[in-house]
CSV table of C-alpha atoms in Angstrom, one decimal:
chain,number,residue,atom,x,y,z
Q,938,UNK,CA,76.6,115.2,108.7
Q,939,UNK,CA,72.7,114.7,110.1
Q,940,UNK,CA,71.4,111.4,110.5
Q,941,UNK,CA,70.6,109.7,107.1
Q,942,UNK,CA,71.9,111.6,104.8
Q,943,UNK,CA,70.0,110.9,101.2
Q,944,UNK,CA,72.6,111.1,98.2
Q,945,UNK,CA,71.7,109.2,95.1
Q,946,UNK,CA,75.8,107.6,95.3
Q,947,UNK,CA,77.8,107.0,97.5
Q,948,UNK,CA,81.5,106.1,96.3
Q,949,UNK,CA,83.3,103.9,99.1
Q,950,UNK,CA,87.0,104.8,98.8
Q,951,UNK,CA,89.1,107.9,97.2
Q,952,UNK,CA,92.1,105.5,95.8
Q,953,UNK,CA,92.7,105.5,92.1
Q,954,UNK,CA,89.0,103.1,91.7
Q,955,UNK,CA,86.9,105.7,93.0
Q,956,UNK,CA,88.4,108.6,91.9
Q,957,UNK,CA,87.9,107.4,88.2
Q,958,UNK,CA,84.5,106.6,89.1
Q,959,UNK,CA,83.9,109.6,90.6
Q,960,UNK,CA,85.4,111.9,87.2
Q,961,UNK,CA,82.9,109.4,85.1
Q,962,UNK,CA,80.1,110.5,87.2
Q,963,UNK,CA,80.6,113.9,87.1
Q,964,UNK,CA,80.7,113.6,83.6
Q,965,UNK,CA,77.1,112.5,83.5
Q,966,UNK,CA,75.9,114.9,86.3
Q,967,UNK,CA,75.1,112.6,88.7
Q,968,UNK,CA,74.8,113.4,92.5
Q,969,UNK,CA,77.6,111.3,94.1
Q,970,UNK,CA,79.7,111.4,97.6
Q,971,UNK,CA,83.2,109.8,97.5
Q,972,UNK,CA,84.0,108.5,101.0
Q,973,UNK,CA,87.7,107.4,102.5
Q,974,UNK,CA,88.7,106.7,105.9
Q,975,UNK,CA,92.3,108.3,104.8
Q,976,UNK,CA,93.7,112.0,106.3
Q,977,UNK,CA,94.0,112.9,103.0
Q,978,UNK,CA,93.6,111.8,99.3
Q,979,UNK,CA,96.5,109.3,98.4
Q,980,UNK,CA,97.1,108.3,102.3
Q,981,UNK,CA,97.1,104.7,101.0
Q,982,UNK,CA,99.9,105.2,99.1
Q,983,UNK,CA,102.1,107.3,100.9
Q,984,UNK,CA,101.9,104.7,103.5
Q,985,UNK,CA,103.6,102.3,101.6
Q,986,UNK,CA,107.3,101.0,101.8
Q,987,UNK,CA,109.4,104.3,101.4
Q,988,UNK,CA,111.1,102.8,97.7
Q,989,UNK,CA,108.4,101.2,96.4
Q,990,UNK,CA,107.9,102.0,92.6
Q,991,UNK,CA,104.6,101.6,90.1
Q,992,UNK,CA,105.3,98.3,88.1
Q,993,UNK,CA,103.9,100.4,85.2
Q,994,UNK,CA,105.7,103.1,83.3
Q,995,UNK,CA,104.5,106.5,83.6
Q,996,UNK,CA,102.5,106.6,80.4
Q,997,UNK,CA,100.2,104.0,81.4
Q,998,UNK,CA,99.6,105.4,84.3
Q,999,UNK,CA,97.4,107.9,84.1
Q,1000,UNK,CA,93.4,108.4,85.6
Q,1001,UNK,CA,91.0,109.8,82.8
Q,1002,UNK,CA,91.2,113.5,81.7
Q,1003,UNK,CA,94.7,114.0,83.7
Q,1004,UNK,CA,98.3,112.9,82.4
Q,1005,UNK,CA,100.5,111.4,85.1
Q,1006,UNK,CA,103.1,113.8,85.3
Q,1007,UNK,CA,106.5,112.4,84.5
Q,1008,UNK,CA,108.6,110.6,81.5
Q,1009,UNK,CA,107.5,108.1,79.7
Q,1010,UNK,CA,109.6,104.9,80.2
Q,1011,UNK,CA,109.9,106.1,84.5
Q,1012,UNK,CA,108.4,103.9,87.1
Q,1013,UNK,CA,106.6,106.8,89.8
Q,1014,UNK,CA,107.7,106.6,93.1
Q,1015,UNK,CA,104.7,105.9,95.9
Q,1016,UNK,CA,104.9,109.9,96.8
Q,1017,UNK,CA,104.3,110.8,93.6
Q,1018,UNK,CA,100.9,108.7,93.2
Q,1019,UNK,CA,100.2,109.7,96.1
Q,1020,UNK,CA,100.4,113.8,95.0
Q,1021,UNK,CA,98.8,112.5,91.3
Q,1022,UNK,CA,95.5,111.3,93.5
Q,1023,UNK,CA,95.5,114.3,95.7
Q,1024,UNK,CA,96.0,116.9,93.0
Q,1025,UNK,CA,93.5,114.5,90.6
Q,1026,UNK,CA,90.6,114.9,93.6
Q,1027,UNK,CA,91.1,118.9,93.4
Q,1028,UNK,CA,91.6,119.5,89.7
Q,1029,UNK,CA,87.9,118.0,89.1
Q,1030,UNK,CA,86.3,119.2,92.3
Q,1031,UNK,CA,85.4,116.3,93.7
Q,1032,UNK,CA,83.4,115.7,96.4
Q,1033,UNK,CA,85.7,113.9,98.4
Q,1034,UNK,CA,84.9,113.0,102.6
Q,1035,UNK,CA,88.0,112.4,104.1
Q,1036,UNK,CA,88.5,110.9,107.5
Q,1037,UNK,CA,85.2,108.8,107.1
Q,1038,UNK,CA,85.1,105.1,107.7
Q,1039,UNK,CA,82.3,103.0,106.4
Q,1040,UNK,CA,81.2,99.8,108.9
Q,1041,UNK,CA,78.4,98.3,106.9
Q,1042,UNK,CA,76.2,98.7,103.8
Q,1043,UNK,CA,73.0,96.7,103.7
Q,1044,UNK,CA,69.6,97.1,101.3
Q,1045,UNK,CA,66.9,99.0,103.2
Q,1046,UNK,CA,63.1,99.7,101.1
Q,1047,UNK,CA,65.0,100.0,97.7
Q,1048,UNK,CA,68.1,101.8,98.8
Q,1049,UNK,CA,71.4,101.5,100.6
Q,1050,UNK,CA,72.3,102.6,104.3
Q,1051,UNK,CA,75.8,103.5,104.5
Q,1052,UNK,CA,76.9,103.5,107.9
Q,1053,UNK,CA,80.0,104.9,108.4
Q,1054,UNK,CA,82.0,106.5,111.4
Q,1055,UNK,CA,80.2,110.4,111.3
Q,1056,UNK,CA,76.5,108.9,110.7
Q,1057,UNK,CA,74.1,106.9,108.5
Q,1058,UNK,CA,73.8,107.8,104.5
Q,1059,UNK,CA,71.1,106.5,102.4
Q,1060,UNK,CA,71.8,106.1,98.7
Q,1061,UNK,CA,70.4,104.6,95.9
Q,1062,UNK,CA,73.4,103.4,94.2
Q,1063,UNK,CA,76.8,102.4,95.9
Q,1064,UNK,CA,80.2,102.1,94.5
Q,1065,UNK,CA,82.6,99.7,96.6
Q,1066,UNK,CA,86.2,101.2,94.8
Q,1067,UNK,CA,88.3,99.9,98.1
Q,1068,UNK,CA,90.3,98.0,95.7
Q,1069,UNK,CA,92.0,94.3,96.4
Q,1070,UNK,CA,94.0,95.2,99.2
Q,1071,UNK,CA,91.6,94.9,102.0
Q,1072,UNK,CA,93.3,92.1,104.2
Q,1073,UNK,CA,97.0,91.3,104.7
Q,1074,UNK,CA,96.9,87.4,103.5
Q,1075,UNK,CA,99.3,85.4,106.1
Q,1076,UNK,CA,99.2,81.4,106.3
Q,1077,UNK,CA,97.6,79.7,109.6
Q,1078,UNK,CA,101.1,78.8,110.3
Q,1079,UNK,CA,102.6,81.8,111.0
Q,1080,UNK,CA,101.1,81.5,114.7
Q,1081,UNK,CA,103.4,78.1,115.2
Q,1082,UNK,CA,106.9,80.4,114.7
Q,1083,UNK,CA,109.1,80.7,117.2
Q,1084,UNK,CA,108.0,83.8,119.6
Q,1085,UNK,CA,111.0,85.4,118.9
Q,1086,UNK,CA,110.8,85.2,115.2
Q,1087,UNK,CA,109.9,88.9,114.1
Q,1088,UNK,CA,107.1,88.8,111.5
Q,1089,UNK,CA,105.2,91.4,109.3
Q,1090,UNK,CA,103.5,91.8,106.1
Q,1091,UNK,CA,104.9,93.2,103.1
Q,1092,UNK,CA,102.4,96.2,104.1
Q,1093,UNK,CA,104.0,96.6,107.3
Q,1094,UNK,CA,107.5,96.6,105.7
Q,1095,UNK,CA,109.2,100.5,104.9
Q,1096,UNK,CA,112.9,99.9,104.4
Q,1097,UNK,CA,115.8,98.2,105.6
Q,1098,UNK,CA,116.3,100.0,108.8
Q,1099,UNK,CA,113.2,99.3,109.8
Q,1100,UNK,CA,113.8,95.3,109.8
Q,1101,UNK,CA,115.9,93.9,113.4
Q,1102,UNK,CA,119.7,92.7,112.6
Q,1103,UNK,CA,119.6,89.3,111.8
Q,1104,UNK,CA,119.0,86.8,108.8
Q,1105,UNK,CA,115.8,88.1,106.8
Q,1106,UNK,CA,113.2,85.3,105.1
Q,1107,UNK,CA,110.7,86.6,102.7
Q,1108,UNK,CA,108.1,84.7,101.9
Q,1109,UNK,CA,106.6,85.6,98.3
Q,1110,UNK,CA,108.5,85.9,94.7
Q,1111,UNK,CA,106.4,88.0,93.4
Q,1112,UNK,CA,107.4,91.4,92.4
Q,1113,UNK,CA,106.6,92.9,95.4
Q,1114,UNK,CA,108.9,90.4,97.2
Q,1115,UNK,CA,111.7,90.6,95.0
Q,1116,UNK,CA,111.9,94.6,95.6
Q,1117,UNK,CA,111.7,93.8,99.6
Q,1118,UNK,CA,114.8,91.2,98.9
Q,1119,UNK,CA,116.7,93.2,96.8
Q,1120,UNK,CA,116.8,95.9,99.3
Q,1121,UNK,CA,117.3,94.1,102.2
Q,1122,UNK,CA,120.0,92.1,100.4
Q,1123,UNK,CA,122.6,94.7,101.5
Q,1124,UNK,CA,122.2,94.9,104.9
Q,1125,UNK,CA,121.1,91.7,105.8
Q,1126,UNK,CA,121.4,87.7,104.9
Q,1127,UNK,CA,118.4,87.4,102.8
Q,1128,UNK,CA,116.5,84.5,102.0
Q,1129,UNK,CA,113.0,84.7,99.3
Q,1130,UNK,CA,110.7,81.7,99.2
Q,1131,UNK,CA,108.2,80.8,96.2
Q,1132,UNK,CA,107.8,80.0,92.8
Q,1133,UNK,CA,108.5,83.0,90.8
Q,1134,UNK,CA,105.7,84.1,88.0
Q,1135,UNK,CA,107.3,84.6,84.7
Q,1136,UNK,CA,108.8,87.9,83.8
Q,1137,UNK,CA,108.2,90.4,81.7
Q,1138,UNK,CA,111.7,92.1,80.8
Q,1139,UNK,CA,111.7,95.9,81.8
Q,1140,UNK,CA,112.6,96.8,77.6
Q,1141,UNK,CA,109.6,95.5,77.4
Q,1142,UNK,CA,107.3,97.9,79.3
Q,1143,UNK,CA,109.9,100.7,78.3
Q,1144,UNK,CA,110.4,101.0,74.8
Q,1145,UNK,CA,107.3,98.0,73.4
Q,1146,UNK,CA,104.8,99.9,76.1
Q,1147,UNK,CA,102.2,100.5,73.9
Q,1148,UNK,CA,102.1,96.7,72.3
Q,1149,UNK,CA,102.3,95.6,75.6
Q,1150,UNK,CA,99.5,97.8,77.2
Q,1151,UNK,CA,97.3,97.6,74.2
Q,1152,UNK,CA,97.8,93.3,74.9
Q,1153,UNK,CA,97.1,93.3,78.0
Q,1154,UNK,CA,94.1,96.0,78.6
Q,1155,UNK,CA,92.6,95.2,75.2
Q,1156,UNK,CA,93.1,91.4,74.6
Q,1157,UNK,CA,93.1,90.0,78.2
Q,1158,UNK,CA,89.8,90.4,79.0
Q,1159,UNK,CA,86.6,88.5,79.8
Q,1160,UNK,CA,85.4,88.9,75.7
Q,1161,UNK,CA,87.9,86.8,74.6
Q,1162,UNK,CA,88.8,83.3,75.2
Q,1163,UNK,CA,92.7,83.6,76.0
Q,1164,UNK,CA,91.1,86.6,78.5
Q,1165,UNK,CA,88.8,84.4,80.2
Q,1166,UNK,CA,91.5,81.8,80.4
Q,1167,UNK,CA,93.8,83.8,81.8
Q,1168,UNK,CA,90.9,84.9,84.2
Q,1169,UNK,CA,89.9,81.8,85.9
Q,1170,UNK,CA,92.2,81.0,89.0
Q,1171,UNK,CA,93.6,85.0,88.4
Q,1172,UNK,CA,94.1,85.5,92.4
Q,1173,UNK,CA,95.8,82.2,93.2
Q,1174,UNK,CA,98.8,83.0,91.3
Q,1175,UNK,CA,100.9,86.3,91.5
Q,1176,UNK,CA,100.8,88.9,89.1
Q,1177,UNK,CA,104.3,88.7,86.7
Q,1178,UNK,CA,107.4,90.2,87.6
Q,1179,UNK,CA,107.9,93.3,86.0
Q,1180,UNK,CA,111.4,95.4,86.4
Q,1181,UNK,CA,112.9,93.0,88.3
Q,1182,UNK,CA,114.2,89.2,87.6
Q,1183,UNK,CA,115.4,86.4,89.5
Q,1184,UNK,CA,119.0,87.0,88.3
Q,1185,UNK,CA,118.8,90.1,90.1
Q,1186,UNK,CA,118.6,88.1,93.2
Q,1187,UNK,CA,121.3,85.7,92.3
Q,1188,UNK,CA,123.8,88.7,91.8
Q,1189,UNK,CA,122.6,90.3,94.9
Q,1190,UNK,CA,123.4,87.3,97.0
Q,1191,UNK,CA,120.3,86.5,98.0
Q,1192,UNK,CA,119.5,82.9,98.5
Q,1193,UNK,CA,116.3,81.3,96.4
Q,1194,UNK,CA,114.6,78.9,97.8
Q,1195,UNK,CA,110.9,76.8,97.4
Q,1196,UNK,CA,108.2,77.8,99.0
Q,1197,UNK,CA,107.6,78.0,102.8
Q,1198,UNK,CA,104.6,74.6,103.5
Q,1199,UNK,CA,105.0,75.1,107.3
Q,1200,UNK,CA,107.1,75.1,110.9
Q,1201,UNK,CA,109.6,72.6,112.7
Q,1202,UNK,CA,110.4,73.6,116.0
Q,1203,UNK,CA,109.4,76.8,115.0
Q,1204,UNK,CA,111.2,77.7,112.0
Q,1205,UNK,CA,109.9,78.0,108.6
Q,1206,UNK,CA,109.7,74.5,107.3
Q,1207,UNK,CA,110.1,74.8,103.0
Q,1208,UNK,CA,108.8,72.3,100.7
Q,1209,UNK,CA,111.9,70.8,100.2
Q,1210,UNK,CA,111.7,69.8,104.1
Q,1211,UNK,CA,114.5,72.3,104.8
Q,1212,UNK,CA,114.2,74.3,108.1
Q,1213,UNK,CA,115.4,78.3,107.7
Q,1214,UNK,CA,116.7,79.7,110.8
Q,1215,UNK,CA,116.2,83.1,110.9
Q,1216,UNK,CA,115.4,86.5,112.6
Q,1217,UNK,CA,112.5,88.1,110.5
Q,1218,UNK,CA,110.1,86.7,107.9
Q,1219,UNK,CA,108.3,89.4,105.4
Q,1220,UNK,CA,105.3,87.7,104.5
Q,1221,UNK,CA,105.0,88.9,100.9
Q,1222,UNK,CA,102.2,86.6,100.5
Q,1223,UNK,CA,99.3,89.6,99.1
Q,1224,UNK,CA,96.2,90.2,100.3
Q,1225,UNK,CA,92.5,88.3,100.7
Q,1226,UNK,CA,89.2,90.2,100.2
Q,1227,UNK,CA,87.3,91.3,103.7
Q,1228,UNK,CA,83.8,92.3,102.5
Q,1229,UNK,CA,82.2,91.1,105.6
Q,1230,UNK,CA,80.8,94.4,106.3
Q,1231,UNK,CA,78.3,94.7,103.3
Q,1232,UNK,CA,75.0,92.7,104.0
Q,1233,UNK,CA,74.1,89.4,101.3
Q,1234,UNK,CA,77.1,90.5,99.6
Q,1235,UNK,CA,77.4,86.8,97.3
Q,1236,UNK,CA,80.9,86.0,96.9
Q,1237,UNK,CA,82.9,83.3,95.3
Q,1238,UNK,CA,84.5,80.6,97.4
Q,1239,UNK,CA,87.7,82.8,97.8
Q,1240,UNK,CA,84.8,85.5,99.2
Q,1241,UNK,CA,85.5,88.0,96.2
Q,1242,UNK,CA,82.6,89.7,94.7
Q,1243,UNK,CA,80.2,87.9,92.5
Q,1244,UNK,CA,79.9,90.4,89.6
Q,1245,UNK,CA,78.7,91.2,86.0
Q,1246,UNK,CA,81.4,93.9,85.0
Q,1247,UNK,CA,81.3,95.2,88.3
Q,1248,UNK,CA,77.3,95.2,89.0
Q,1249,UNK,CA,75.9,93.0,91.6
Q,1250,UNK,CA,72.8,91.7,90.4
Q,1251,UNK,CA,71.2,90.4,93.4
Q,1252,UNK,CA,71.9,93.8,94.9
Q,1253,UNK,CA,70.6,96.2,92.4
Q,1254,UNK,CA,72.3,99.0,92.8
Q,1255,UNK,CA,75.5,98.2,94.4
Q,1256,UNK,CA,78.5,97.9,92.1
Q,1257,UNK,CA,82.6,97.1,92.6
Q,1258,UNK,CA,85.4,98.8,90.8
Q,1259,UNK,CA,88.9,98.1,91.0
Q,1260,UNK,CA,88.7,94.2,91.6
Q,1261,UNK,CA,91.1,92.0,90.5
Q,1262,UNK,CA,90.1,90.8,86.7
Q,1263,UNK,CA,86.9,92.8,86.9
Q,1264,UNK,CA,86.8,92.7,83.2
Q,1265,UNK,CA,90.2,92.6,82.1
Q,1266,UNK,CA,94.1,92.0,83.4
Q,1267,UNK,CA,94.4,96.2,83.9
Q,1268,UNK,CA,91.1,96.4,85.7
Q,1269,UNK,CA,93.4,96.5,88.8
Q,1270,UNK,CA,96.1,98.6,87.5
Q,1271,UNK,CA,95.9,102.9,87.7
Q,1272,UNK,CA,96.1,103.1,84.2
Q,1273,UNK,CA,93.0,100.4,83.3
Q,1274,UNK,CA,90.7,101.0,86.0
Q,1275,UNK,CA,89.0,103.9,84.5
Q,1276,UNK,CA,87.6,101.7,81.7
Q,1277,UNK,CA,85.4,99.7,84.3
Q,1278,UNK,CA,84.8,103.2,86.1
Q,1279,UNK,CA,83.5,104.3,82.7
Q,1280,UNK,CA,81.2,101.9,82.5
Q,1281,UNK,CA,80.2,101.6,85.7
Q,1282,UNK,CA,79.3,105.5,85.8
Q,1283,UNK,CA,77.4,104.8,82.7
Q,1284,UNK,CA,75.0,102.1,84.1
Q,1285,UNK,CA,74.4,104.5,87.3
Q,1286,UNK,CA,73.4,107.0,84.8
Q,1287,UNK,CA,71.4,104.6,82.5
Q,1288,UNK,CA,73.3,105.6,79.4
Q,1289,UNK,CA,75.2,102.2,79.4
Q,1290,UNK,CA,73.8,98.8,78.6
Q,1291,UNK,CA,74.6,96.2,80.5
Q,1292,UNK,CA,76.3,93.9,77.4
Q,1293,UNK,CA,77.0,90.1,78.0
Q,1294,UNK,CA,79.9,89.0,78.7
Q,1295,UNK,CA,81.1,85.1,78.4
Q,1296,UNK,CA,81.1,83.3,81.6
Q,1297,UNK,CA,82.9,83.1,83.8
Q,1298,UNK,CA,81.8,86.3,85.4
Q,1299,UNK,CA,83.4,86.4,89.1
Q,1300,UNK,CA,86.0,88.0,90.3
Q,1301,UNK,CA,88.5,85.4,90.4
């Protein structure tokens, strides 16, 4: 790559965000670059726990223009997202830079310099489709455990063998947790702290999928008032549970418990002033945005993106896709993202309008 390398868009990250960004684009024959620091399209993915399943069925899982391949009613392995990005990048050409890390975007004379690891890029329009998990989210406490305590995140987690002998904490209820639990519950004394969301049964997703989806990706959403309700406060609270339920912990054995407030004598301290000594804690706590990297970036208190549908509009010219409630409850799902790619594309290509959409407008 030579040194500033003009391209009118740059797309910062080949997940399931910018690859829907990047088929939208295409569409409208823009010039576009799609960077990702991964080996290899759907890196992200494969590098996840080795059972971990979609929480959507197959049928809503889909990127624009390309079926996911498998029944409806199934829940797709990690691998097999993984091969569904890789074989999504290749089926529509395109242009895909793997291997590339971006350090900083900032506004320079009208445009964007995109520093990344093999040299500068100059763009007018850039496309930040990283997506929500950018920073494993751990409390301040975690520090005052006991030394010999061993910790990780949920995104360091990949099965049961993997985890030392010994009583297991995991700290989390959402849906993520529960899986961890439930497959550690086997092997080791397992313990899950938290207020569980409320649950949406698996019939539901199954056999009332398409009520459900339409519900959630065409109802939820920042144009209507239960959406924007539903919006406000959106990455405070965890996302429902979905396949699993807390009865499936109670018949596995695993012990429920409130959530984890701090340490004594360095063990996790629960709310109910209850000391757990154990071997391991799982922090199945999520993620927190890290956007420290792109110059007067505004940001909410929470430092998520301060956005109209995805478009910054103190930067003009940088946009987000893939955040968390961008415009609706799917915005952050595979099977909803391409709808804010879509529109996204179309205001890079000037054949969208930007419409208004009720406050409030952040990424919350």
């Amino acid at each position: 790559m030579h040194s500033n390398e003009p391209v009118d868009t740059v797309v910062v990250g080949a997940g399931q965000a910018g690859l829907a960004t990047g088929f939208h684009l295409k569409k409208h024959r823009q010039d576009f670059l799609i960077l990702d620091s991964q080996d290899r399209v759907g890196d992200v993915w494969r590098n996840r726990w080795d059972s971990l399943r979609l929480f959507t069925p197959a049928q809503h899982d889909s990127l624009p223009g390309m079926p996911f391949p498998a029944a409806r009613g199934s829940f797709p392995g990690k691998d097999a997202m993984a091969e569904y990005l890789e074989e999504y990048a290749r089926n529509w050409e395109l242009p895909v830079r793997n291997g590339v890390q971006v350090a900083g975007i900032e506004r320079e004379d009208g445009r964007f310099r995109v520093q990344s690891g093999s040299g500068p890029i100059l763009a007018k329009n850039v496309v930040v489709a990283t997506g929500p998990n950018a920073q494993p989210r751990i409390p301040a406490f975690a520090k005052d455990l006991d030394p010999g305590i061993h910790q990780l995140h949920g995104a360091e987690y990949a099965n049961p063998d993997s985890v030392p002998p010994g009583d297991v904490l995991v700290v989390g209820s959402g849906t993520s947790g529960v899986e961890i639990a439930l497959e550690l519950a086997p092997t080791h004394r397992t313990y899950i702290a938290g207020t569980p969301p409320f649950h949406i049964p698996g019939p539901v997703t199954r056999y009332a999928g398409g009520l459900w989806w339409l519900f959630i990706h065409k109802v939820l959403n920042r144009s209507t008032p239960i959406g924007r309700k539903v919006a406000v406060g959106f990455t405070q609270h965890g996302a429902p549970l979905i396949r699993t339920s807390t009865r499936e912990l109670d018949a596995a054995g695993v012990t429920r418990l409130p959530r984890v407030t701090g340490t004594r004598e360095g063990q996790p301290l629960t709310d109910g002033g209850n000391a757990i000594p154990v071997s391991t804690v799982i922090w199945a706590t999520g993620y927190q945005p890290d956007f420290g990297w792109i110059q007067g970036l505004p940001t909410d208190e929470d430092g998520w993106p301060l956005t109209r549908r995805g478009a910054v509009e103190q930067l003009p010219g940088l946009f987000f896709v893939g955040m968390p409630f961008q415009y609706g409850l799917t915005s952050g799902l595979v099977g909803g993202v391409g709808r804010d790619a879509e529109h996204v594309a179309g205001l890079i290509a000037g054949q969208t309008g930007q419409k208004r959409v009720a406050a409030p407008v952040i990424q919350m």
